Amino acid sequence: MNHWKSLVMIREKRMRVENILFQLDISWKLFLDHVKDLTDDEALWCKEQNGLQIQFLNGKWQVDHSQNDKYHESASAAWMIWYTIYWWRKVLDHSFGEGKLNIEDVQWSGSVKQSIEEVDYLHDQWIKKLSGLTLEQLQSKQYTKWPFSNRSFYDLALWVNTELMKSAVMIGTCRYFYKISKDTSENGKKILEYYNEVGSVYSIEPPIPQDLMKVMNVPVTLMYANPATNQF
């Protein structure tokens, strides 16, 4: 009886981990797609002067720290990559390390390439840790420390998938606005005026004019969906 119970638990654990990794892989591919060919200059560019940025000041890289730990549309792509490193390192440290990592401990490397390589390393470490847990550990709160501690580790793993997806979309948003900023044509000016008017790239109302979408070849992740028809 115990033998069959163990087999069932092993199968359930495998299914749960496979589900998590399947979702993670979707987020990871989107992240890689949005950071492909990203240069330092483009990454450091920010849509607004008061947006969250990384700047080289007084001989060193300085990272803006958000007061409410929420996402900001005006953050630079570099800041979003740094923030991804920050929360992933903190989750790993609090779940499997000493749990002492603070935001000040996570610095910008000064290079987009090196920073993406660090995200890649964290991605691999996370998969190793996740794959090594038992079903009981996945279902328990034993390794759930940050950013919440009142849910199972399975839920924490799903949170990681969602955060990575959000990071990827935000980086894509930054690159989209960067592309617009370099367009000095009348169409480019119209798009900038439109976004300044509606205030957010994520607004559903009003829907983005189709002619502007065709002009700038808007990425799927940034399109507006009509909630009535579920059509873009």
mmCIF file of C-alpha atoms in Angstrom:
data_model
loop_
_atom_site.group_PDB
_atom_site.id
_atom_site.type_symbol
_atom_site.label_atom_id
_atom_site.label_comp_id
_atom_site.label_asym_id
_atom_site.label_seq_id
_atom_site.Cartn_x
_atom_site.Cartn_y
_atom_site.Cartn_z
ATOM 1 C CA MET A 1 0.000 0.000 0.000
ATOM 2 C CA ASN A 2 2.791 2.387 0.923
ATOM 3 C CA HIS A 3 4.539 1.498 -2.317
ATOM 4 C CA TRP A 4 1.524 2.514 -4.401
ATOM 5 C CA LYS A 5 1.048 5.658 -2.334
ATOM 6 C CA SER A 6 4.661 6.625 -2.997
ATOM 7 C CA LEU A 7 4.209 6.077 -6.735
ATOM 8 C CA VAL A 8 1.087 8.246 -6.730
ATOM 9 C CA MET A 9 2.893 11.018 -4.867
ATOM 10 C CA ILE A 10 5.854 10.861 -7.253
ATOM 11 C CA ARG A 11 3.500 11.079 -10.226
ATOM 12 C CA GLU A 12 1.576 13.998 -8.710
ATOM 13 C CA LYS A 13 4.803 15.833 -7.902
ATOM 14 C CA ARG A 14 6.054 15.317 -11.451
ATOM 15 C CA MET A 15 2.792 16.659 -12.864
ATOM 16 C CA ARG A 16 2.864 19.723 -10.623
ATOM 17 C CA VAL A 17 6.471 20.528 -11.444
ATOM 18 C CA GLU A 18 5.844 19.986 -15.156
ATOM 19 C CA ASN A 19 2.901 22.399 -15.016
ATOM 20 C CA ILE A 20 5.010 25.029 -13.275
ATOM 21 C CA LEU A 21 7.912 24.593 -15.691
ATOM 22 C CA PHE A 22 5.574 24.708 -18.682
ATOM 23 C CA GLN A 23 4.289 28.111 -17.566
ATOM 24 C CA LEU A 24 7.796 29.246 -16.668
ATOM 25 C CA ASP A 25 9.035 28.324 -20.128
ATOM 26 C CA ILE A 26 6.368 30.518 -21.731
ATOM 27 C CA SER A 27 7.404 33.488 -19.595
ATOM 28 C CA TRP A 28 11.082 32.758 -20.175
ATOM 29 C CA LYS A 29 10.753 32.658 -23.957
ATOM 30 C CA LEU A 30 8.876 35.964 -23.891
ATOM 31 C CA PHE A 31 11.619 37.485 -21.722
ATOM 32 C CA LEU A 32 14.348 36.302 -24.086
ATOM 33 C CA ASP A 33 12.401 37.616 -27.058
ATOM 34 C CA HIS A 34 12.090 41.088 -25.544
ATOM 35 C CA VAL A 35 15.759 41.385 -24.502
ATOM 36 C CA LYS A 36 17.108 40.124 -27.831
ATOM 37 C CA ASP A 37 19.602 42.589 -29.346
ATOM 38 C CA LEU A 38 18.934 45.066 -26.524
ATOM 39 C CA THR A 39 21.767 47.601 -26.336
ATOM 40 C CA ASP A 40 22.965 49.471 -23.268
ATOM 41 C CA ASP A 41 21.836 52.814 -24.679
ATOM 42 C CA GLU A 42 18.332 51.584 -25.408
ATOM 43 C CA ALA A 43 18.057 49.808 -22.050
ATOM 44 C CA LEU A 44 19.044 52.913 -20.087
ATOM 45 C CA TRP A 45 16.588 55.149 -21.964
ATOM 46 C CA CYS A 46 13.452 56.052 -20.040
ATOM 47 C CA LYS A 47 10.193 57.437 -21.379
ATOM 48 C CA GLU A 48 9.906 59.967 -18.544
ATOM 49 C CA GLN A 49 12.592 61.846 -16.640
ATOM 50 C CA ASN A 50 11.009 60.959 -13.307
ATOM 51 C CA GLY A 51 10.662 57.274 -14.209
ATOM 52 C CA LEU A 52 12.591 54.525 -12.454
ATOM 53 C CA GLN A 53 16.067 54.449 -13.958
ATOM 54 C CA ILE A 54 19.668 53.330 -13.607
ATOM 55 C CA GLN A 55 22.182 56.130 -14.048
ATOM 56 C CA PHE A 56 25.947 56.510 -13.837
ATOM 57 C CA LEU A 57 26.408 59.276 -11.271
ATOM 58 C CA ASN A 58 29.449 60.310 -9.250
ATOM 59 C CA GLY A 59 31.549 57.508 -10.697
ATOM 60 C CA LYS A 60 29.158 54.633 -10.000
ATOM 61 C CA TRP A 61 25.898 53.098 -11.138
ATOM 62 C CA GLN A 62 22.903 54.183 -9.079
ATOM 63 C CA VAL A 63 19.565 52.402 -9.140
ATOM 64 C CA ASP A 64 16.304 54.158 -8.318
ATOM 65 C CA HIS A 65 14.415 52.322 -5.594
ATOM 66 C CA SER A 66 10.639 52.234 -5.798
ATOM 67 C CA GLN A 67 8.891 53.170 -2.579
ATOM 68 C CA ASN A 68 5.929 50.851 -3.101
ATOM 69 C CA ASP A 69 7.640 47.949 -4.928
ATOM 70 C CA LYS A 70 5.131 48.132 -7.780
ATOM 71 C CA TYR A 71 5.645 48.193 -11.502
ATOM 72 C CA HIS A 72 5.921 51.529 -13.245
ATOM 73 C CA GLU A 73 5.147 52.119 -16.887
ATOM 74 C CA SER A 74 7.916 54.725 -17.059
ATOM 75 C CA ALA A 75 10.682 52.456 -15.783
ATOM 76 C CA SER A 76 13.594 51.872 -18.151
ATOM 77 C CA ALA A 77 14.306 48.436 -19.614
ATOM 78 C CA ALA A 78 17.566 48.331 -17.641
ATOM 79 C CA TRP A 79 15.646 48.999 -14.432
ATOM 80 C CA MET A 80 13.211 46.197 -15.227
ATOM 81 C CA ILE A 81 16.073 43.761 -15.832
ATOM 82 C CA TRP A 82 17.697 44.849 -12.574
ATOM 83 C CA TYR A 83 14.376 44.459 -10.771
ATOM 84 C CA THR A 84 14.004 40.928 -12.158
ATOM 85 C CA ILE A 85 17.445 40.079 -10.784
ATOM 86 C CA TYR A 86 16.489 41.618 -7.460
ATOM 87 C CA TRP A 87 13.242 39.729 -6.835
ATOM 88 C CA TRP A 88 14.560 36.415 -8.170
ATOM 89 C CA ARG A 89 17.704 36.599 -6.052
ATOM 90 C CA LYS A 90 15.629 37.529 -3.030
ATOM 91 C CA VAL A 91 13.215 34.627 -3.508
ATOM 92 C CA LEU A 92 16.117 32.184 -3.815
ATOM 93 C CA ASP A 93 17.940 33.668 -0.846
ATOM 94 C CA HIS A 94 14.917 33.696 1.442
ATOM 95 C CA SER A 95 13.685 30.254 0.397
ATOM 96 C CA PHE A 96 16.995 28.397 0.239
ATOM 97 C CA GLY A 97 19.669 30.706 1.640
ATOM 98 C CA GLU A 98 20.254 32.863 4.681
ATOM 99 C CA GLY A 99 17.366 35.187 3.958
ATOM 100 C CA LYS A 100 19.435 38.314 4.477
ATOM 101 C CA LEU A 101 19.496 39.788 0.982
ATOM 102 C CA ASN A 102 18.376 43.430 0.862
ATOM 103 C CA ILE A 103 17.615 45.638 -2.094
ATOM 104 C CA GLU A 104 20.864 47.570 -1.571
ATOM 105 C CA ASP A 105 22.812 44.330 -2.080
ATOM 106 C CA VAL A 106 21.702 44.042 -5.697
ATOM 107 C CA GLN A 107 23.748 46.329 -7.918
ATOM 108 C CA TRP A 108 23.659 47.020 -11.649
ATOM 109 C CA SER A 109 26.562 45.341 -13.428
ATOM 110 C CA GLY A 110 26.893 48.205 -15.902
ATOM 111 C CA SER A 111 26.191 45.910 -18.824
ATOM 112 C CA VAL A 112 22.937 44.634 -20.307
ATOM 113 C CA LYS A 113 24.713 41.510 -21.528
ATOM 114 C CA GLN A 114 26.065 40.644 -18.066
ATOM 115 C CA SER A 115 22.718 41.372 -16.444
ATOM 116 C CA ILE A 116 20.844 39.106 -18.842
ATOM 117 C CA GLU A 117 23.422 36.404 -18.161
ATOM 118 C CA GLU A 118 22.678 36.778 -14.444
ATOM 119 C CA VAL A 119 18.951 36.401 -15.068
ATOM 120 C CA ASP A 120 19.758 33.272 -17.087
ATOM 121 C CA TYR A 121 21.777 31.928 -14.142
ATOM 122 C CA LEU A 122 18.930 32.635 -11.710
ATOM 123 C CA HIS A 123 16.511 30.916 -14.083
ATOM 124 C CA ASP A 124 18.666 27.761 -14.082
ATOM 125 C CA GLN A 125 19.149 27.826 -10.297
ATOM 126 C CA TRP A 126 15.429 28.209 -9.749
ATOM 127 C CA ILE A 127 14.633 25.176 -11.915
ATOM 128 C CA LYS A 128 17.198 23.071 -10.011
ATOM 129 C CA LYS A 129 15.744 24.052 -6.635
ATOM 130 C CA LEU A 130 12.177 23.555 -7.782
ATOM 131 C CA SER A 131 12.851 20.159 -9.341
ATOM 132 C CA GLY A 132 14.543 18.924 -6.178
ATOM 133 C CA LEU A 133 11.571 19.468 -3.867
ATOM 134 C CA THR A 134 9.277 16.699 -2.713
ATOM 135 C CA LEU A 135 5.504 16.843 -3.120
ATOM 136 C CA GLU A 136 5.134 17.616 0.583
ATOM 137 C CA GLN A 137 7.572 20.513 0.299
ATOM 138 C CA LEU A 138 5.746 21.880 -2.737
ATOM 139 C CA GLN A 139 2.450 21.760 -0.878
ATOM 140 C CA SER A 140 3.823 23.168 2.372
ATOM 141 C CA LYS A 141 4.913 26.658 3.448
ATOM 142 C CA GLN A 142 8.364 25.445 4.523
ATOM 143 C CA TYR A 143 10.252 27.300 1.803
ATOM 144 C CA THR A 144 7.758 30.115 1.269
ATOM 145 C CA LYS A 145 9.392 33.171 2.853
ATOM 146 C CA TRP A 146 9.165 36.131 0.476
ATOM 147 C CA PRO A 147 7.245 38.033 -0.825
ATOM 148 C CA PHE A 148 4.598 36.146 1.142
ATOM 149 C CA SER A 149 4.739 33.315 3.648
ATOM 150 C CA ASN A 150 1.127 32.244 4.115
ATOM 151 C CA ARG A 151 0.771 30.124 0.979
ATOM 152 C CA SER A 152 2.347 26.953 -0.404
ATOM 153 C CA PHE A 153 5.614 26.898 -2.315
ATOM 154 C CA TYR A 154 3.621 25.777 -5.335
ATOM 155 C CA ASP A 155 1.836 29.131 -5.190
ATOM 156 C CA LEU A 156 5.171 30.914 -4.848
ATOM 157 C CA ALA A 157 6.423 29.168 -7.980
ATOM 158 C CA LEU A 158 3.342 30.369 -9.846
ATOM 159 C CA TRP A 159 4.053 33.885 -8.567
ATOM 160 C CA VAL A 160 7.567 33.684 -10.032
ATOM 161 C CA ASN A 161 6.108 32.717 -13.414
ATOM 162 C CA THR A 162 3.767 35.702 -13.304
ATOM 163 C CA GLU A 163 6.477 38.141 -12.231
ATOM 164 C CA LEU A 164 8.747 37.010 -15.042
ATOM 165 C CA MET A 165 5.923 37.475 -17.519
ATOM 166 C CA LYS A 166 5.284 40.986 -16.180
ATOM 167 C CA SER A 167 8.973 41.837 -16.423
ATOM 168 C CA ALA A 168 9.086 40.643 -20.029
ATOM 169 C CA VAL A 169 6.023 42.675 -21.007
ATOM 170 C CA MET A 170 7.356 45.791 -19.279
ATOM 171 C CA ILE A 171 10.692 45.479 -21.096
ATOM 172 C CA GLY A 172 8.792 45.085 -24.351
ATOM 173 C CA THR A 173 6.826 48.211 -23.485
ATOM 174 C CA CYS A 174 10.038 50.157 -22.869
ATOM 175 C CA ARG A 175 11.439 49.069 -26.226
ATOM 176 C CA TYR A 176 8.219 49.987 -27.975
ATOM 177 C CA PHE A 177 8.298 53.520 -26.583
ATOM 178 C CA TYR A 178 12.000 53.781 -27.429
ATOM 179 C CA LYS A 179 11.177 52.894 -31.023
ATOM 180 C CA ILE A 180 8.450 55.536 -31.091
ATOM 181 C CA SER A 181 10.812 58.155 -29.651
ATOM 182 C CA LYS A 182 13.145 57.654 -32.609
ATOM 183 C CA ASP A 183 10.382 58.106 -35.156
ATOM 184 C CA THR A 184 10.349 61.770 -36.182
ATOM 185 C CA SER A 185 7.649 61.290 -38.804
ATOM 186 C CA GLU A 186 4.112 62.598 -38.441
ATOM 187 C CA ASN A 187 2.887 59.095 -37.648
ATOM 188 C CA GLY A 188 5.421 58.801 -34.852
ATOM 189 C CA LYS A 189 4.287 62.119 -33.399
ATOM 190 C CA LYS A 190 0.653 61.009 -33.572
ATOM 191 C CA ILE A 191 1.414 57.843 -31.626
ATOM 192 C CA LEU A 192 3.257 59.773 -28.923
ATOM 193 C CA GLU A 193 0.396 62.233 -28.669
ATOM 194 C CA TYR A 194 -2.080 59.369 -28.418
ATOM 195 C CA TYR A 195 -0.261 57.659 -25.559
ATOM 196 C CA ASN A 196 0.239 60.934 -23.729
ATOM 197 C CA GLU A 197 -3.509 61.489 -23.993
ATOM 198 C CA VAL A 198 -4.693 58.072 -22.771
ATOM 199 C CA GLY A 199 -1.926 57.916 -20.180
ATOM 200 C CA SER A 200 -1.271 54.186 -20.254
ATOM 201 C CA VAL A 201 -0.235 51.550 -22.754
ATOM 202 C CA TYR A 202 -2.431 49.069 -20.864
ATOM 203 C CA SER A 203 -5.703 51.013 -21.122
ATOM 204 C CA ILE A 204 -8.564 49.135 -22.754
ATOM 205 C CA GLU A 205 -10.643 52.269 -23.310
ATOM 206 C CA PRO A 206 -10.293 53.922 -25.702
ATOM 207 C CA PRO A 207 -9.011 51.191 -28.047
ATOM 208 C CA ILE A 208 -5.843 52.076 -29.900
ATOM 209 C CA PRO A 209 -6.577 53.280 -33.451
ATOM 210 C CA GLN A 210 -5.973 50.485 -35.936
ATOM 211 C CA ASP A 211 -4.087 52.761 -38.342
ATOM 212 C CA LEU A 212 -1.539 53.587 -35.648
ATOM 213 C CA MET A 213 -1.099 49.919 -34.778
ATOM 214 C CA LYS A 214 -0.352 49.112 -38.427
ATOM 215 C CA VAL A 215 2.139 51.976 -38.709
ATOM 216 C CA MET A 216 4.238 50.915 -35.724
ATOM 217 C CA ASN A 217 3.714 47.139 -35.972
ATOM 218 C CA VAL A 218 2.649 46.881 -32.327
ATOM 219 C CA PRO A 219 3.810 43.677 -30.576
ATOM 220 C CA VAL A 220 1.038 41.252 -29.619
ATOM 221 C CA THR A 221 1.807 41.694 -25.917
ATOM 222 C CA LEU A 222 1.021 45.401 -26.183
ATOM 223 C CA MET A 223 -2.171 45.219 -28.219
ATOM 224 C CA TYR A 224 -5.534 46.280 -26.886
ATOM 225 C CA ALA A 225 -8.198 43.603 -26.608
ATOM 226 C CA ASN A 226 -11.868 44.333 -27.029
ATOM 227 C CA PRO A 227 -13.458 42.628 -23.965
ATOM 228 C CA ALA A 228 -16.767 42.193 -25.815
ATOM 229 C CA THR A 229 -15.360 40.265 -28.776
ATOM 230 C CA ASN A 230 -11.998 39.133 -27.351
ATOM 231 C CA GLN A 231 -10.481 40.425 -30.581
ATOM 232 C CA PHE A 232 -7.439 42.685 -30.960
#
